[in-house]
Every structure is written in C-alpha cells, then in structure tokens.
Coordinates of C-alpha atoms in Angstrom, one line a residue:
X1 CA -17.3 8.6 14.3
X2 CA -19.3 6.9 11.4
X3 CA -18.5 5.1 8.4
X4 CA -22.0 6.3 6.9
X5 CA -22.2 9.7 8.2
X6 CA -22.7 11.8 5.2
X7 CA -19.4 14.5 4.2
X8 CA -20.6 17.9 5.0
X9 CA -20.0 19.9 2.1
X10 CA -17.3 22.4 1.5
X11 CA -15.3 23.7 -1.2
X12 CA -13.0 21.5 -2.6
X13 CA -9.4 22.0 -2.5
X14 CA -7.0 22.0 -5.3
X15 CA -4.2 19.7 -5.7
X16 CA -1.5 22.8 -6.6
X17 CA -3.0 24.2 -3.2
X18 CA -2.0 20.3 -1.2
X19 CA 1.2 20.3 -3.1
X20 CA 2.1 24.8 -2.6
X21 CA 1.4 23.9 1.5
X22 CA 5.0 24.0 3.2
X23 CA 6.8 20.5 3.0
X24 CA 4.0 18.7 1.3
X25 CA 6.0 18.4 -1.9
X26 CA 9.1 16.9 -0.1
X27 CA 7.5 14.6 2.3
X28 CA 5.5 13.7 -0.8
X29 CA 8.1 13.1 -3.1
X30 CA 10.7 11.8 -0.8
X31 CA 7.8 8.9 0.5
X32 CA 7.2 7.6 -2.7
X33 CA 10.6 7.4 -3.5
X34 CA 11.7 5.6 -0.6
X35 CA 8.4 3.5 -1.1
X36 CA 9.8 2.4 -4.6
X37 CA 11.4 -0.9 -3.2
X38 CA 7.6 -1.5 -2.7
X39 CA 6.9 -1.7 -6.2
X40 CA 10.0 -2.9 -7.3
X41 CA 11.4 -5.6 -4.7
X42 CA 9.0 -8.1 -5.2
X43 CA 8.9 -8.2 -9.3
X44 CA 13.3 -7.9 -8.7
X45 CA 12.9 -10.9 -6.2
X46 CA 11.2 -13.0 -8.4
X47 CA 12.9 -12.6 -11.8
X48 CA 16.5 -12.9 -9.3
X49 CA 15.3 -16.3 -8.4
X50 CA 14.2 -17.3 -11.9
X51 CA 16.8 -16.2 -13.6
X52 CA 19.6 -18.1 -10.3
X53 CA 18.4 -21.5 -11.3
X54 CA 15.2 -21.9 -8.9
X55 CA 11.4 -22.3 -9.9
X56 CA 8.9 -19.8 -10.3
X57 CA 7.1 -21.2 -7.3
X58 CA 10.4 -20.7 -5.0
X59 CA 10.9 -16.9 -6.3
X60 CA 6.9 -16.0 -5.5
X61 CA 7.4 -17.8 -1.9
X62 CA 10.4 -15.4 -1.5
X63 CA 8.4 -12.6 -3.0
X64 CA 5.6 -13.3 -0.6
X65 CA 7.9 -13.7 2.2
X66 CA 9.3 -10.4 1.7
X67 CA 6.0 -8.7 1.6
X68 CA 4.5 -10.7 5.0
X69 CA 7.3 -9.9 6.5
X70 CA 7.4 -6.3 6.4
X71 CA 3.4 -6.4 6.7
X72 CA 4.0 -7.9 9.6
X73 CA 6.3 -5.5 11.2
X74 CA 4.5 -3.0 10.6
X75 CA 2.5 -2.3 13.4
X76 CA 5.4 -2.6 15.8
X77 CA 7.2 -0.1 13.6
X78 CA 4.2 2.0 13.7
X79 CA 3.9 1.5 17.3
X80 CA 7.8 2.6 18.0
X81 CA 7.3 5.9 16.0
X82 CA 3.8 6.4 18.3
X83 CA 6.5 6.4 20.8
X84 CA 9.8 7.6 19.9
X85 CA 9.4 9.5 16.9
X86 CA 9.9 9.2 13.0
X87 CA 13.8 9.5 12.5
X88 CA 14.4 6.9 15.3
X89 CA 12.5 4.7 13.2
X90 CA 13.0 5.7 9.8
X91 CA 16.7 5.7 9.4
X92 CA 18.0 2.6 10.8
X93 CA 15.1 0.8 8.9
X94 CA 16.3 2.1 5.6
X95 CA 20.2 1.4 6.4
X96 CA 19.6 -2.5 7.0
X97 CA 16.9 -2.9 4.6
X98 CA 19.2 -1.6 1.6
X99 CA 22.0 -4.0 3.1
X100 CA 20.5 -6.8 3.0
X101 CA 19.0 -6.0 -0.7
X102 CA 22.3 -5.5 -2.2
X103 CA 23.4 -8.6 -0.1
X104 CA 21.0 -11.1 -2.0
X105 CA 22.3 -11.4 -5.0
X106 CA 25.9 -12.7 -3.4
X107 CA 23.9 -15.4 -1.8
X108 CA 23.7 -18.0 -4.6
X109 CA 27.3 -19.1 -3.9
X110 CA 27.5 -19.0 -0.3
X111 CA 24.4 -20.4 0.7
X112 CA 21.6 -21.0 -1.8
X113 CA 17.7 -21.0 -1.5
X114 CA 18.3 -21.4 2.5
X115 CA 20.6 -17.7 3.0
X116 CA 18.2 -16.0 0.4
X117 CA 15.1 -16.8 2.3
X118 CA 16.5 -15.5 5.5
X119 CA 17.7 -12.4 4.2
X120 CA 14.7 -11.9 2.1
X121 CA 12.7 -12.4 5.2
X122 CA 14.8 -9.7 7.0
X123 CA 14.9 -7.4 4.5
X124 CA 10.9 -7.0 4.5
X125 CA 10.9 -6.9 8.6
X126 CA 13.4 -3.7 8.5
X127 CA 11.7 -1.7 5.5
X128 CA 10.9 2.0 6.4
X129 CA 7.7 2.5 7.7
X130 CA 7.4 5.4 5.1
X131 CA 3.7 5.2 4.5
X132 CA 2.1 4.9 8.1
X133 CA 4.4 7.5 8.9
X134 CA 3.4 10.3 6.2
X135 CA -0.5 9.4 7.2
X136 CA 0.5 10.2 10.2
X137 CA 2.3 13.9 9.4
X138 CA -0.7 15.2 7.6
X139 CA -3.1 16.5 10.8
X140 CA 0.4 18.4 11.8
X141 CA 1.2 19.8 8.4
X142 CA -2.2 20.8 7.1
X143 CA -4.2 21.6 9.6
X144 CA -7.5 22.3 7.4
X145 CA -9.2 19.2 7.3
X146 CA -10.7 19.9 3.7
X147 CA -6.7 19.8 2.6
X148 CA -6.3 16.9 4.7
X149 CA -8.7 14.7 2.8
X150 CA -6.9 16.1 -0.4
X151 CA -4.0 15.0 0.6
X152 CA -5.2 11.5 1.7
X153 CA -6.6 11.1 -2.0
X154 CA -3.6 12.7 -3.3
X155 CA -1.2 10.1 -1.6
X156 CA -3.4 7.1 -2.1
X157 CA -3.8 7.9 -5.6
X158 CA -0.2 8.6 -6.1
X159 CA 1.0 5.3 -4.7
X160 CA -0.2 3.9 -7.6
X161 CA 2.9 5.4 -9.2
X162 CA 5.2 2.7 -7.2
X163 CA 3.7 0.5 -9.3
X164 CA 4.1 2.5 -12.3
X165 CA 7.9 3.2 -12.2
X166 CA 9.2 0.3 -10.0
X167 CA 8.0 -2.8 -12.6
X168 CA 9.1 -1.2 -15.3
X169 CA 12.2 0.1 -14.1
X170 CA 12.7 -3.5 -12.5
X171 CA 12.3 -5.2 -16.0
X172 CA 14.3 -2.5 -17.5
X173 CA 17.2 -3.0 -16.0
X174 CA 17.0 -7.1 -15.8
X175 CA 16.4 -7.2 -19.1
X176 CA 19.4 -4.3 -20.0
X177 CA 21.3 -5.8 -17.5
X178 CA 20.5 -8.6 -14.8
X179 CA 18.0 -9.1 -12.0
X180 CA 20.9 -8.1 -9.5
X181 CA 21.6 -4.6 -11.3
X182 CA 17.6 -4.3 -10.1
X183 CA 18.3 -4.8 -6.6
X184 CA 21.4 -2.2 -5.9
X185 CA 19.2 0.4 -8.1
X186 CA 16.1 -0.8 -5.3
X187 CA 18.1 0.0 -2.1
X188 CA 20.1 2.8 -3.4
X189 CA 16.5 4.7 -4.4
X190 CA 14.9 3.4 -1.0
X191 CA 17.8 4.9 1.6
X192 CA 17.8 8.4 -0.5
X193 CA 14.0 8.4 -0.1
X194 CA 13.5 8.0 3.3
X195 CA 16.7 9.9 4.2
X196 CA 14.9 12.8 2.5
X197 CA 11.7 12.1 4.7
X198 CA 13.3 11.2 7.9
X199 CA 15.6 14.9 7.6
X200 CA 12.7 16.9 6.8
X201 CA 11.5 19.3 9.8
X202 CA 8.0 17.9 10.4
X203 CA 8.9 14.7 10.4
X204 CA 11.9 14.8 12.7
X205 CA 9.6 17.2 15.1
X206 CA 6.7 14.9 15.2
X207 CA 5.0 13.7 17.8
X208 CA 1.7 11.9 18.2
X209 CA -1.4 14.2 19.4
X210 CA -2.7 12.1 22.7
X211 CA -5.9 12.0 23.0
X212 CA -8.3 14.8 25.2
X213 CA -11.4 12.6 24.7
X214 CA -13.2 15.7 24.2
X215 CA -15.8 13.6 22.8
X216 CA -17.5 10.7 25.0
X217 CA -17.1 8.3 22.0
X218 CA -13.6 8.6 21.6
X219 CA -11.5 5.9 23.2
X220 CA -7.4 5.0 22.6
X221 CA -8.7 1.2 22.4
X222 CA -7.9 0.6 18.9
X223 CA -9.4 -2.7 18.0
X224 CA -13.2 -1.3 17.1
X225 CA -15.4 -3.7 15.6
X226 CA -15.2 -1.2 12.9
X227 CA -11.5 -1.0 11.9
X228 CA -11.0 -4.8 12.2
X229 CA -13.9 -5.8 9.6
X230 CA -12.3 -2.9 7.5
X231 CA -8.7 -4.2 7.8
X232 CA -10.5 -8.2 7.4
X233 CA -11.3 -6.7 3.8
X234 CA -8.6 -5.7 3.0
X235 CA -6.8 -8.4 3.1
X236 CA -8.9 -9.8 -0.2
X237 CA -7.7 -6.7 -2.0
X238 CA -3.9 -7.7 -0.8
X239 CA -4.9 -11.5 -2.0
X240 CA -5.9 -9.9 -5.6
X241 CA -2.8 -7.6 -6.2
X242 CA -0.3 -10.2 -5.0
X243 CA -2.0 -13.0 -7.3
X244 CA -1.8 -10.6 -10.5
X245 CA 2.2 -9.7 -9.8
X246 CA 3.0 -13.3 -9.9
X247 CA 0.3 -14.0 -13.1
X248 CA 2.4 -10.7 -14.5
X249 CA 5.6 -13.0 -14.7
X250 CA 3.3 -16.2 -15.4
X251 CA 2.0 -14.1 -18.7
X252 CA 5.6 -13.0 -19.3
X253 CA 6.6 -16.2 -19.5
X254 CA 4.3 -17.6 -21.8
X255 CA 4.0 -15.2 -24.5
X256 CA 8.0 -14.5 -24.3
X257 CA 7.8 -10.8 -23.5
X258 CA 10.1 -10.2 -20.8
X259 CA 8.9 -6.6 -20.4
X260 CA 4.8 -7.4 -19.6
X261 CA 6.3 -8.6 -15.7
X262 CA 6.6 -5.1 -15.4
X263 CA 3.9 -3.5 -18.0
X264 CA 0.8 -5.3 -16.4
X265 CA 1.4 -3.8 -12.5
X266 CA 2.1 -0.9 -14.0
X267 CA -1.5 -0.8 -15.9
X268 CA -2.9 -1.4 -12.9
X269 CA -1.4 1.4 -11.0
X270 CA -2.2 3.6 -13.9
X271 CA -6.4 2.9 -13.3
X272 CA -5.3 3.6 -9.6
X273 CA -3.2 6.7 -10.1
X274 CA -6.0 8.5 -12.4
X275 CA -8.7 7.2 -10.5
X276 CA -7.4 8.2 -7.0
X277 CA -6.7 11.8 -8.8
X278 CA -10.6 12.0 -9.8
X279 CA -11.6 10.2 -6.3
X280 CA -10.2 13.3 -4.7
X281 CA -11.0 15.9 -6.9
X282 CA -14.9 15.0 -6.2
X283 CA -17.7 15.9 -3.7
X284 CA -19.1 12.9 -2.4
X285 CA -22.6 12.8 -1.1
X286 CA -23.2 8.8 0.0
X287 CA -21.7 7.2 2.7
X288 CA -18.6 5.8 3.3
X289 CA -20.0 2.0 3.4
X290 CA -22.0 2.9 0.6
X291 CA -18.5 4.0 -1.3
X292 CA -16.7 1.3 0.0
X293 CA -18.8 -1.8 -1.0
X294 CA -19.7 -0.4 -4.7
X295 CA -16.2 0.3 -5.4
X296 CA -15.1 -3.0 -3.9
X297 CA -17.6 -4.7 -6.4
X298 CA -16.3 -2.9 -9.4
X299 CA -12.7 -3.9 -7.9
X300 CA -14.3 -7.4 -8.3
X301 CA -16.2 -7.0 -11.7
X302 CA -12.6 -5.8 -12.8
X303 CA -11.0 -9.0 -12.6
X304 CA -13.4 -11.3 -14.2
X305 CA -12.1 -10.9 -17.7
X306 CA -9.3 -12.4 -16.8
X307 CA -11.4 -15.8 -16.6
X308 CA -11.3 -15.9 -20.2
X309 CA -7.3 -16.1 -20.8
X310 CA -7.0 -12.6 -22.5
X311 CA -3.8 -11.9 -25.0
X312 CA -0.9 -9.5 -24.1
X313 CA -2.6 -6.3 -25.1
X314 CA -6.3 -7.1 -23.5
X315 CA -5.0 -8.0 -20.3
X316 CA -3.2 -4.8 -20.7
X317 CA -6.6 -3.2 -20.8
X318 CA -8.5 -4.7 -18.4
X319 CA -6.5 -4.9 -15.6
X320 CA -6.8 -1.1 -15.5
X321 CA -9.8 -1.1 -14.8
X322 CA -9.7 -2.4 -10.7
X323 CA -7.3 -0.7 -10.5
X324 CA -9.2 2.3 -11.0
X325 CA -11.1 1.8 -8.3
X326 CA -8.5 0.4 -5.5
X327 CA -8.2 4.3 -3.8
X328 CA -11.8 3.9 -2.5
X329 CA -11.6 0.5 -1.8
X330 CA -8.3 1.2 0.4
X331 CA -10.3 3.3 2.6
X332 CA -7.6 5.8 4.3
X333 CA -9.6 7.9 4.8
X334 CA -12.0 6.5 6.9
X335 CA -9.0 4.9 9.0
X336 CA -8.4 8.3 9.5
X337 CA -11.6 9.0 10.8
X338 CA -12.3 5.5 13.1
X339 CA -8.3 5.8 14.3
X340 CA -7.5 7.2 18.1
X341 CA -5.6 10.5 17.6
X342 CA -2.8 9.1 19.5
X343 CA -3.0 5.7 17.6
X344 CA -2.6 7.2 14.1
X345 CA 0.8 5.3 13.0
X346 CA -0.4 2.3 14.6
X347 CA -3.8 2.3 12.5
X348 CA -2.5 2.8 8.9
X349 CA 0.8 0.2 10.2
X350 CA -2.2 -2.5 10.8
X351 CA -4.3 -1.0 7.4
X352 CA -0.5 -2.0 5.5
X353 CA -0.3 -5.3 7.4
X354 CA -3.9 -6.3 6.4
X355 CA -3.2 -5.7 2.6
X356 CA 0.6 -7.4 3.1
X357 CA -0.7 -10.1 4.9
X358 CA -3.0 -11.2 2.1
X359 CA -1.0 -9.8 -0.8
X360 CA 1.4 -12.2 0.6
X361 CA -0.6 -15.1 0.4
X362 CA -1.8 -14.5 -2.9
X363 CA 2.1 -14.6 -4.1
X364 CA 2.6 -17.7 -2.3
X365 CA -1.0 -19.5 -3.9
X366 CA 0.0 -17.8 -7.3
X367 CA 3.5 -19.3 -7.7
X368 CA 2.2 -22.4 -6.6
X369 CA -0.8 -22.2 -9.6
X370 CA 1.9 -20.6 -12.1
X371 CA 1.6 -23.7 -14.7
X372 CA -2.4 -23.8 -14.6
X373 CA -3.3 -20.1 -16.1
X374 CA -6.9 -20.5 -15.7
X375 CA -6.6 -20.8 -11.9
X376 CA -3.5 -18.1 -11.7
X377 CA -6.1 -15.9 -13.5
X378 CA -9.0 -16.7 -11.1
X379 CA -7.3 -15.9 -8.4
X380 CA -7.0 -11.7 -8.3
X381 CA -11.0 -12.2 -8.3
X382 CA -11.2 -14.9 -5.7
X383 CA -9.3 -11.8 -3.3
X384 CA -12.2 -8.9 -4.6
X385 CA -14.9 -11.5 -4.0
X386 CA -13.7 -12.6 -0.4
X387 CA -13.5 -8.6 0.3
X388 CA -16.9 -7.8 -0.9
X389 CA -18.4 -10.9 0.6
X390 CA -16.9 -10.0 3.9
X391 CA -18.0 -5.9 4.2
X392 CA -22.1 -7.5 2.6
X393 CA -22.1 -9.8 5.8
X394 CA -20.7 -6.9 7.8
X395 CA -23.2 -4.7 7.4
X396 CA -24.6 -1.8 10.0
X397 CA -21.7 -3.2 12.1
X398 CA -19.2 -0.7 9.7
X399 CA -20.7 2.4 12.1
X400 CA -19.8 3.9 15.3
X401 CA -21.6 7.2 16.6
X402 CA -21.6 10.0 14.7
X403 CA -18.7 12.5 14.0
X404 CA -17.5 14.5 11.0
X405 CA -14.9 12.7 9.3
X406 CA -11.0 14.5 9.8
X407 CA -12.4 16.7 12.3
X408 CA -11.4 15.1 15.6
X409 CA -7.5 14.4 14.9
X410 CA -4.7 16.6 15.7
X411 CA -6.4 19.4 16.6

C-alpha cells in the first residue's frame, strides 16, 4: 500500500454508470440526507443561542461542542458497526439524536446555558454514523474497483451539498420563522435519512470483510505511521472550515444580512461540490502525496484573501475557491487504500474525528475572536497552513510498500 504509487490506468467510469449500479442512488441520497443535520446543526445552534439572549462566543462553544462531540464518538460508533452491523448502529443513533434537537429549543426556560450545553453535547455523541458507514458499503456494492473510486469522488464531492442546502435552508427558515423552526426541520430530515439507509438491503446485510492477509504487508493494526500523519492534517482543514462558519455569522452580523450565515458555507461547498465532480471525472498520473500537498496548498492560498477584510459579494467569491479543492485534500481515497479490510468503518470514523476535532476548535477560537475581524479572518488560513506544514515535514514517511490503490479491500 503506497501513498505515491502511481494509479494504473483504466478507463474511467461515468457518474450515470455509479449512480445506474443497484442501491447506489438510495444509499446515496438517503446519506446525505440524513447527513443534513451536518450542515445545518451547527449554523441552527448558533443563530438559537444568538437570537435566546446569549453571546456569539457562547453559541460557537455550543456549536463546537456539538461537532467534537460527535467527532469524538465516532470511532466507537465505527467500531460497533465493525462489530455488530449498520442498523444496530444507525437507528437508535438517529432516534436520540433528533430528540434531543427538537428538545433544545425548550431549554431556555427550564435550565438555560447549563441544560443546552448538555443536550447539545449529547446530541453530537448520538448522531448517525452515516458517513463511515456508506465508505464502508462501497467494496460490497461495487465490486469494480474503477467504480469504487468513482464513487469515493462522487460522495466526497457531493457532501459538499450539506453545506449547500443545510445553511441556506437553516437561514431560511430562522429568518421566515425562528431559529427553533430550524432545529425540528434538522431532526425530522436527519431520522428520515438514515431510516432510508439503515432499511436498505446492503446495509442491513453488511458485514465487515476480515482480513486474509494475502499480502505480507497487510496487517489489522490500524494506527500506521501513514494514516495518523494523514488524519494529524486533517485536523488543520477541520480548524479552517469551523473558523469560516463562525466568521459566516461574524460577516452576517456586521453588514446586517442575515442570509450570508448561510450563503458563505454554501459557496464554499459549491467550489467543493464542482471540484470533487471534476476530481473524479479525471485520470490522474502523480502520486497521491504529490496530490495531497499541492491541493492542500491551494486549500491554503484560498484563504488568504480573506486577510484583506473583503465585502459581502468578494468573500462570496473567494471562499469558493478552497473549497474547490477540499475533495483531494480530504483524502478518502487513500484511507481506503492504507485502511485494514476489516477496519474500514473504524478508519473513515477516525478520518471524521480528525476533521471534527479541529473544526471544533476552530468554532470555539472563532467565537472567541468574533469582535476582531482581522483575526476571525486569519484564522481558516492559520488551519490550511498547520495542514500543509504538517504533510512538508512528513515527507517519505506518507508511504508504505507498494500496492494498487482499491485493489486489496473486500474482495
């Protein structure tokens, strides 16, 4: 398994040809939209504290809480499935989750900043571990690793759509109706999702390959040097997107226009959406490393006009262009390809966790810098420049031995 073995070429699948493939359009579908509270808990969080009478800094803490908490239960969630299968997992996680959402907004007389922060807390430990999960189903649903790469571009790319939808249709409805109207719309679309995945034949049949170690190489330890400098990198990309939600409100805010909390996420998720679709769609000759560290420098170049305090309609702009190149810089795919067969759920879990974590923390810095703009701007480039700083130093250490990607999993 390498990070700079070279793809052997092949002809390239078509999306229709991912999407025609039995159950790929409903696992699909139904994962991004049980996914939306993704997208659209954290902006509804914030603008539900705002708008209750706390500080912007108290609404990004809960924000951030919400996304390090599920971040952080993610690997034992991807761990249970490993073990017990999706559905065990799945649908009790979406049950509670969507409780306690639609429980939050009836906290403000009954308990205040104390009962929110617990329930925010345990609504991010019980959401649905939706994405390691569909990672996971791919080997068993297309077995042709050329579609399986496809489909890996094809999902990263499309996640960008949470993004899309859920800020917008979270400002939407606060600004139509109230924050709380936000929340029920969250839970109600994040239980029909994953009810929809959870019900759906591969999903409720799957079980994790283990491994054959029919190569020498291959080992169920899953801690390589490898994946944990990867996942360390990641969690400067996290840092960057959770700085620019909370900058998103800060910008909001400032210039009066209730609806660019929503617009500016969803411009970023636009770059990511179309350039996830073109990732995929093209035959790549350089190496993974090679990929990863000039996209994460693009990522980084991204963010730098930002520095210079932009209006409405140029931030607009330019924060589409990271988010253009955030599929690469991800890196499912070579998770895929340094994972143990039978460790699959648990590797993308700890990928998510890696991006929570420091999406987390850059909610929690960025509501604390919400009345300095210059330093709430800096920060989504402070995150790219950690990441790229950290895969320079790391070097020839990104390799193991050689293997074609996708070809060793779920045979």
């Amino acid at each position: 398994m390498s990070l700079t073995a070279s793809p052997v070429p092949a002809p390239r699948p078509t999306y229709g040809a991912v999407l025609g493939s039995p159950y790929v359009a409903r696992l699909l579908g139904g994962t991004l939209t049980g996914r939306l509270p993704n997208g659209m808990a954290p902006v509804a969080i914030v603008l539900w504290a705002t708008t209750s009478g706390h500080s912007i800094a108290f609404g990004g803490l809960l924000s951030a809480l919400y996304g390090l908490s599920s971040a952080l239960a993610q690997p034992v969630k991807g761990r249970l499935m490993d073990r017990h299968g999706q559905t065990t997992v799945h649908l009790p996680a979406a049950v509670v989750n969507s409780f306690l959402l639609l429980a939050l907004p009836l906290t403000r007389p009954y308990g205040g900043a104390a009962l929110a922060t617990v329930i925010v807390v345990a609504g991010g430990l019980t959401t649905p571990p939706l994405e390691a999960g569909l990672r996971a189903l791919w080997p068993s649903v297309l077995p042709d690793s050329r579609l399986r790469h496809a489909a890996l571009a094809l999902d990263t790319g499309t996640q960008g759509l949470l993004y899309i939808v859920g800020p917008l249709l979270v400002a939407a409805l606060s600004a139509a109706y109230d924050p709380a109207a936000a929340l029920t719309v969250t839970a109600v679309l994040g239980i029909a999702g994953t009810v929809t995945v959870a019900l759906c034949p591969p999903s409720r049949r799957w079980r994790p390959t283990p491994s054959t170690h029919a190569h020498a190489h291959e080992s169920p330890r899953l801690a390589s040097t490898a994946l944990v400098l990867l996942f360390a990198s990641l969690t400067g990309v996290g840092f960057a997107i959770g700085a620019m939600n909370v900058w998103s409100v800060s910008m909001a805010e400032q210039h009066q226009q209730d609806m660019l909390s929503g617009i500016l996420p969803a411009a970023f998720s636009t770059g990511s959406f179309l350039g996830g679709l073109l990732y995929g769609r093209r035959h790549w000759t350089s190496t993974t490393t090679c990929r990863l560290i000039t996209a994460t420098g693009a990522f980084l170049a991204g963010w730098l006009p930002l520095l210079f305090l932009p209006g409405p309609y140029a931030a607009t702009v330019a924060v589409a262009v990271p988010g253009a190149f955030l599929t690469v810089v991800v890196a499912y795919v070579t998770t895929d390809t340094l994972a143990p067969a039978a460790r699959t759920s648990e590797a993308y879990a700890w990928l998510i966790l890696s991006i929570g974590a420091g999406q987390a923390a850059g909610t929690a810095l960025a509501g604390r810098l919400a009345e300095q703009p210059l330093a709430g701007a800096a920060l989504p480039a402070a995150g790219a420049a950690f990441a790229l700083a950290l895969l320079l130093t790391a070097g020839r250490r990104l390799t193991l031995p050689n293997t074609p990607p996708l070809s060793h999993h779920h045979r």
